Amino acid sequence: MDQAELFDPEEQAARSLLDQLLEDSRLFSKSADYKALLDFVVRMRNFAPFNAMLLQVQKPGLRYAASARDWGERFNRTVKQDARPLLILWPFGPVALVYDFVDTDGDDVPEHVFAFPAKGTMTESNVAGYVDCMARKGLETIFIDAGDNKAGSITAVKRAVNPKDIPHYTVRINKNHSPNAQFATLAHELGHLYLGHLGRDKALNIPGRNGLRHNQREIEAESVAYLVCSRHGVEVSSQSYLASHVEKDTTIDNLDLYQVMRASGHVETLLGLAAHSKI
């Protein structure tokens, strides 16, 4: 199947935009650049992962961006007259304009805005809420009694062949792990799902990408886990696991940045964690 057939017209346009930007900018050809991109997306929690990546491609070194409305309402700052806007994709937009911090004037901005420090930790109640969200989309969660070295897995019981079909997937999570570790496992396994590693699912709008090498699948899924966990206050061993891999293997030649960002956004949406900015 041709790659273009896996996406609807809107997604094809988004992917074409990203491919062109990456080709023109020559960014992220080294593993260190890729890790820096992930860390930038973590900091920009007020934007969906894909839009955060678009901002980094357009203006490397960007510290923080927001819409003119957000700058005014949240920070009492105004956009400078000759400021150059940055583009993000926006539902029914098709694009929206946002501005770099240096292109605004007004009150000082609290330093924590740039870092988005993590607040709080995952609890059993949090995890139970995520399990409920997953169940509404056909994802069953089973808590298993396993040793510390086994975190979990995901299997496809029934993939949706047609958009109106009801899919069924089983996610297994180690009941002996802490809520933080369970959240990280959910992010990793859902990453596999939305990256298409389990095959195509029309109801969930997932492409079929189950022909990838094991190493590539794991780096992609761990990238999703790193983004979702770090953007929502969870630090786990997956970060060091990811770092060890990207130092050796990661370039844009063997990773699909579009799919990583797309899947991260889908995981956040599924779990009710999606970012919202006012335009």
Short mmCIF file of C-alpha atoms in Angstrom, two decimals:
data_model
loop_
_atom_site.label_atom_id
_atom_site.label_comp_id
_atom_site.label_asym_id
_atom_site.label_seq_id
_atom_site.Cartn_x
_atom_site.Cartn_y
_atom_site.Cartn_z
CA MET A 1 0.00 0.00 0.00
CA ASP A 2 1.26 3.46 -0.86
CA GLN A 3 2.14 5.54 2.21
CA ALA A 4 -0.24 8.32 1.13
CA GLU A 5 -3.20 5.92 1.25
CA LEU A 6 -2.77 5.57 5.02
CA PHE A 7 -3.82 9.15 5.75
CA ASP A 8 -6.85 11.33 5.07
CA PRO A 9 -6.31 14.52 2.99
CA GLU A 10 -5.80 16.73 6.05
CA GLU A 11 -3.11 14.43 7.44
CA GLN A 12 -1.44 14.15 4.05
CA ALA A 13 -1.20 17.94 3.92
CA ALA A 14 0.28 18.07 7.42
CA ARG A 15 2.81 15.39 6.59
CA SER A 16 3.81 17.12 3.34
CA LEU A 17 4.33 20.35 5.27
CA LEU A 18 6.54 18.63 7.81
CA ASP A 19 8.56 16.74 5.20
CA GLN A 20 9.24 19.98 3.33
CA LEU A 21 10.24 21.85 6.48
CA LEU A 22 12.61 19.10 7.56
CA GLU A 23 14.17 18.89 4.11
CA ASP A 24 14.64 22.65 3.85
CA SER A 25 15.94 23.15 7.38
CA ARG A 26 18.25 20.10 7.47
CA LEU A 27 17.43 19.73 11.15
CA PHE A 28 17.48 16.61 13.32
CA SER A 29 19.98 14.64 11.26
CA LYS A 30 21.95 13.76 14.42
CA SER A 31 20.82 11.89 17.49
CA ALA A 32 21.63 14.80 19.81
CA ASP A 33 19.41 17.07 17.70
CA TYR A 34 16.58 14.55 17.94
CA LYS A 35 16.87 14.38 21.74
CA ALA A 36 16.87 18.19 21.89
CA LEU A 37 13.69 18.21 19.81
CA LEU A 38 11.97 15.82 22.23
CA ASP A 39 12.99 17.97 25.18
CA PHE A 40 11.63 21.07 23.43
CA VAL A 41 8.28 19.35 22.85
CA VAL A 42 8.25 18.44 26.55
CA ARG A 43 8.68 22.10 27.53
CA MET A 44 5.99 23.35 25.14
CA ARG A 45 3.11 21.68 26.92
CA ASN A 46 0.65 24.37 25.87
CA PHE A 47 0.79 22.96 22.33
CA ALA A 48 0.10 19.51 20.95
CA PRO A 49 3.33 17.59 20.22
CA PHE A 50 3.07 18.00 16.45
CA ASN A 51 2.60 21.76 16.71
CA ALA A 52 5.47 22.05 19.18
CA MET A 53 7.68 20.32 16.63
CA LEU A 54 6.55 22.72 13.89
CA LEU A 55 7.57 25.64 16.10
CA GLN A 56 11.02 24.19 16.72
CA VAL A 57 11.53 23.60 12.99
CA GLN A 58 10.52 27.17 12.16
CA LYS A 59 12.57 28.82 14.89
CA PRO A 60 15.27 26.71 16.56
CA GLY A 61 16.14 28.08 19.98
CA LEU A 62 12.61 29.23 20.72
CA ARG A 63 11.99 29.42 24.48
CA TYR A 64 8.25 29.88 24.64
CA ALA A 65 5.43 30.81 22.27
CA ALA A 66 1.77 31.69 22.62
CA SER A 67 -1.05 33.25 20.67
CA ALA A 68 -1.63 37.01 20.85
CA ARG A 69 -4.71 36.27 22.94
CA ASP A 70 -2.80 34.10 25.41
CA TRP A 71 -0.01 36.67 25.70
CA GLY A 72 -2.58 39.33 26.57
CA GLU A 73 -4.90 37.35 28.86
CA ARG A 74 -2.37 35.19 30.71
CA PHE A 75 0.73 37.39 30.82
CA ASN A 76 -0.41 40.98 30.17
CA ARG A 77 1.94 41.25 27.21
CA THR A 78 1.31 42.59 23.70
CA VAL A 79 2.78 41.47 20.39
CA LYS A 80 5.25 43.91 18.86
CA GLN A 81 4.08 45.67 15.70
CA ASP A 82 6.64 44.08 13.37
CA ALA A 83 6.70 40.64 15.02
CA ARG A 84 7.05 37.65 12.70
CA PRO A 85 4.32 35.10 13.44
CA LEU A 86 4.91 31.37 13.58
CA LEU A 87 2.42 28.90 12.11
CA ILE A 88 0.76 25.97 13.81
CA LEU A 89 -1.99 23.69 12.51
CA TRP A 90 -5.42 24.41 13.94
CA PRO A 91 -8.72 22.51 13.68
CA PHE A 92 -10.91 24.09 11.00
CA GLY A 93 -8.15 26.72 10.57
CA PRO A 94 -6.27 25.40 8.75
CA VAL A 95 -3.48 27.31 10.55
CA ALA A 96 -3.15 29.71 13.49
CA LEU A 97 -0.53 32.33 14.37
CA VAL A 98 1.59 32.33 17.52
CA TYR A 99 4.50 34.51 18.62
CA ASP A 100 7.85 34.07 20.29
CA PHE A 101 8.35 35.57 23.77
CA VAL A 102 11.02 37.93 22.39
CA ASP A 103 8.44 39.40 20.01
CA THR A 104 6.23 40.65 22.84
CA ASP A 105 6.33 43.54 25.35
CA GLY A 106 4.76 43.87 28.78
CA ASP A 107 4.95 42.40 32.26
CA ASP A 108 7.72 40.03 33.27
CA VAL A 109 6.92 36.37 32.76
CA PRO A 110 7.42 33.92 35.65
CA GLU A 111 10.49 31.81 35.05
CA HIS A 112 8.55 28.58 35.62
CA VAL A 113 6.58 29.27 32.42
CA PHE A 114 9.60 28.33 30.34
CA ALA A 115 10.35 25.09 32.13
CA PHE A 116 6.83 23.81 32.92
CA PRO A 117 7.93 22.10 36.14
CA ALA A 118 6.17 18.89 36.99
CA LYS A 119 3.53 19.18 39.69
CA GLY A 120 2.34 16.18 41.60
CA THR A 121 2.69 12.49 40.89
CA MET A 122 0.47 9.81 39.46
CA THR A 123 -1.91 8.10 41.86
CA GLU A 124 -3.95 4.93 41.67
CA SER A 125 -6.99 7.15 41.06
CA ASN A 126 -5.26 8.79 38.09
CA VAL A 127 -4.46 5.41 36.56
CA ALA A 128 -8.04 4.20 37.12
CA GLY A 129 -9.32 7.26 35.29
CA TYR A 130 -7.05 6.55 32.32
CA VAL A 131 -8.23 2.94 32.26
CA ASP A 132 -11.82 4.19 32.02
CA CYS A 133 -10.92 6.51 29.14
CA MET A 134 -9.26 3.63 27.30
CA ALA A 135 -12.23 1.33 27.81
CA ARG A 136 -14.49 3.77 25.98
CA LYS A 137 -12.33 3.28 22.87
CA GLY A 138 -12.22 -0.51 23.01
CA LEU A 139 -9.00 -0.89 25.00
CA GLU A 140 -9.33 -3.36 27.86
CA THR A 141 -6.79 -3.13 30.70
CA ILE A 142 -5.76 -6.18 32.69
CA PHE A 143 -3.54 -5.85 35.77
CA ILE A 144 -1.22 -8.81 36.00
CA ASP A 145 0.88 -10.21 38.85
CA ALA A 146 4.41 -10.12 37.46
CA GLY A 147 8.00 -9.55 38.52
CA ASP A 148 9.58 -6.13 38.47
CA ASN A 149 11.31 -6.75 35.14
CA LYS A 150 7.99 -7.13 33.26
CA ALA A 151 6.09 -3.88 32.78
CA GLY A 152 3.32 -4.79 30.38
CA SER A 153 2.22 -5.44 26.81
CA ILE A 154 -0.51 -4.75 24.28
CA THR A 155 -2.20 -7.16 21.89
CA ALA A 156 -4.80 -6.75 19.18
CA VAL A 157 -7.88 -8.90 19.75
CA LYS A 158 -9.88 -7.28 16.96
CA ARG A 159 -8.74 -4.44 14.73
CA ALA A 160 -11.39 -2.28 13.09
CA VAL A 161 -11.50 -2.98 9.37
CA ASN A 162 -14.19 -0.35 8.83
CA PRO A 163 -14.54 3.06 10.53
CA LYS A 164 -17.77 2.01 12.30
CA ASP A 165 -16.35 -1.25 13.68
CA ILE A 166 -15.66 -1.52 17.41
CA PRO A 167 -12.01 -2.46 18.00
CA HIS A 168 -10.76 -4.55 20.90
CA TYR A 169 -7.25 -4.40 22.31
CA THR A 170 -5.88 -5.79 25.55
CA VAL A 171 -3.31 -3.85 27.56
CA ARG A 172 -1.58 -5.73 30.37
CA ILE A 173 -0.06 -3.73 33.21
CA ASN A 174 2.03 -4.96 36.14
CA LYS A 175 -0.15 -4.47 39.23
CA ASN A 176 2.91 -4.51 41.47
CA HIS A 177 4.38 -1.38 39.90
CA SER A 178 3.83 2.13 41.22
CA PRO A 179 1.24 4.39 39.53
CA ASN A 180 4.09 6.36 37.93
CA ALA A 181 5.54 3.21 36.39
CA GLN A 182 2.08 2.05 35.30
CA PHE A 183 1.46 5.39 33.58
CA ALA A 184 4.78 5.07 31.75
CA THR A 185 3.84 1.55 30.66
CA LEU A 186 0.47 2.77 29.38
CA ALA A 187 2.18 5.54 27.40
CA HIS A 188 4.66 3.09 25.86
CA GLU A 189 2.08 0.45 24.92
CA LEU A 190 -0.39 3.01 23.59
CA GLY A 191 2.53 4.43 21.64
CA HIS A 192 2.93 1.07 19.90
CA LEU A 193 -0.78 1.10 19.08
CA TYR A 194 -1.01 4.62 17.64
CA LEU A 195 2.30 4.28 15.81
CA GLY A 196 0.70 1.49 13.81
CA HIS A 197 3.01 -1.22 15.13
CA LEU A 198 0.04 -3.54 15.71
CA GLY A 199 -1.44 -2.90 12.28
CA ARG A 200 -3.98 -0.62 10.71
CA ASP A 201 -7.19 0.31 12.55
CA LYS A 202 -9.73 2.43 10.68
CA ALA A 203 -11.94 3.21 13.69
CA LEU A 204 -8.99 4.65 15.63
CA ASN A 205 -7.46 6.23 12.51
CA ILE A 206 -4.24 4.26 12.91
CA PRO A 207 -1.99 3.48 9.91
CA GLY A 208 -0.49 0.04 9.38
CA ARG A 209 3.25 0.13 10.11
CA ASN A 210 3.81 -3.35 11.54
CA GLY A 211 6.68 -4.18 9.20
CA LEU A 212 9.31 -2.16 11.07
CA ARG A 213 12.38 -3.62 12.73
CA HIS A 214 12.09 -4.32 16.47
CA ASN A 215 14.69 -1.71 17.35
CA GLN A 216 12.89 1.00 15.42
CA ARG A 217 9.53 0.08 16.96
CA GLU A 218 10.99 0.29 20.46
CA ILE A 219 12.70 3.65 19.89
CA GLU A 220 9.51 5.12 18.43
CA ALA A 221 7.32 3.81 21.27
CA GLU A 222 9.84 4.93 23.88
CA SER A 223 9.92 8.37 22.27
CA VAL A 224 6.16 8.59 22.71
CA ALA A 225 6.46 7.45 26.33
CA TYR A 226 9.21 9.98 26.98
CA LEU A 227 7.11 12.84 25.59
CA VAL A 228 3.84 11.90 27.28
CA CYS A 229 5.46 11.16 30.66
CA SER A 230 7.71 14.19 30.73
CA ARG A 231 4.93 16.55 29.62
CA HIS A 232 2.75 15.31 32.48
CA GLY A 233 5.09 15.14 35.44
CA VAL A 234 6.44 11.59 35.39
CA GLU A 235 10.14 10.72 35.35
CA VAL A 236 10.91 7.05 34.88
CA SER A 237 13.70 4.83 33.62
CA SER A 238 12.36 5.07 30.07
CA GLN A 239 14.20 8.36 29.75
CA SER A 240 17.63 6.79 30.24
CA TYR A 241 16.59 3.90 28.00
CA LEU A 242 15.68 6.35 25.27
CA ALA A 243 18.81 8.41 25.75
CA SER A 244 21.03 5.35 25.35
CA HIS A 245 19.35 4.47 22.07
CA VAL A 246 19.25 7.89 20.47
CA GLU A 247 22.94 8.37 21.11
CA LYS A 248 23.63 5.32 18.96
CA ASP A 249 20.91 4.96 16.38
CA THR A 250 18.65 7.96 15.95
CA THR A 251 18.54 10.04 12.80
CA ILE A 252 15.59 11.22 10.76
CA ASP A 253 16.55 8.54 8.25
CA ASN A 254 15.40 5.69 10.49
CA LEU A 255 12.70 7.38 12.56
CA ASP A 256 9.36 8.78 11.46
CA LEU A 257 9.06 12.09 13.32
CA TYR A 258 5.57 12.69 11.98
CA GLN A 259 4.31 9.42 13.42
CA VAL A 260 6.02 9.95 16.80
CA MET A 261 4.43 13.37 17.27
CA ARG A 262 1.08 12.25 15.88
CA ALA A 263 0.97 9.22 18.18
CA SER A 264 1.97 11.28 21.22
CA GLY A 265 -0.92 13.63 20.56
CA HIS A 266 -3.34 10.74 20.16
CA VAL A 267 -2.22 9.19 23.45
CA GLU A 268 -2.69 12.50 25.27
CA THR A 269 -6.15 12.91 23.72
CA LEU A 270 -7.18 9.36 24.60
CA LEU A 271 -6.16 9.85 28.24
CA GLY A 272 -7.76 13.29 28.51
CA LEU A 273 -4.40 15.10 28.72
CA ALA A 274 -4.47 17.08 25.47
CA ALA A 275 -3.07 20.61 25.54
CA HIS A 276 -5.29 23.60 24.85
CA SER A 277 -4.27 27.08 23.72
CA LYS A 278 -6.58 30.01 23.09
CA ILE A 279 -6.36 31.48 19.59
#
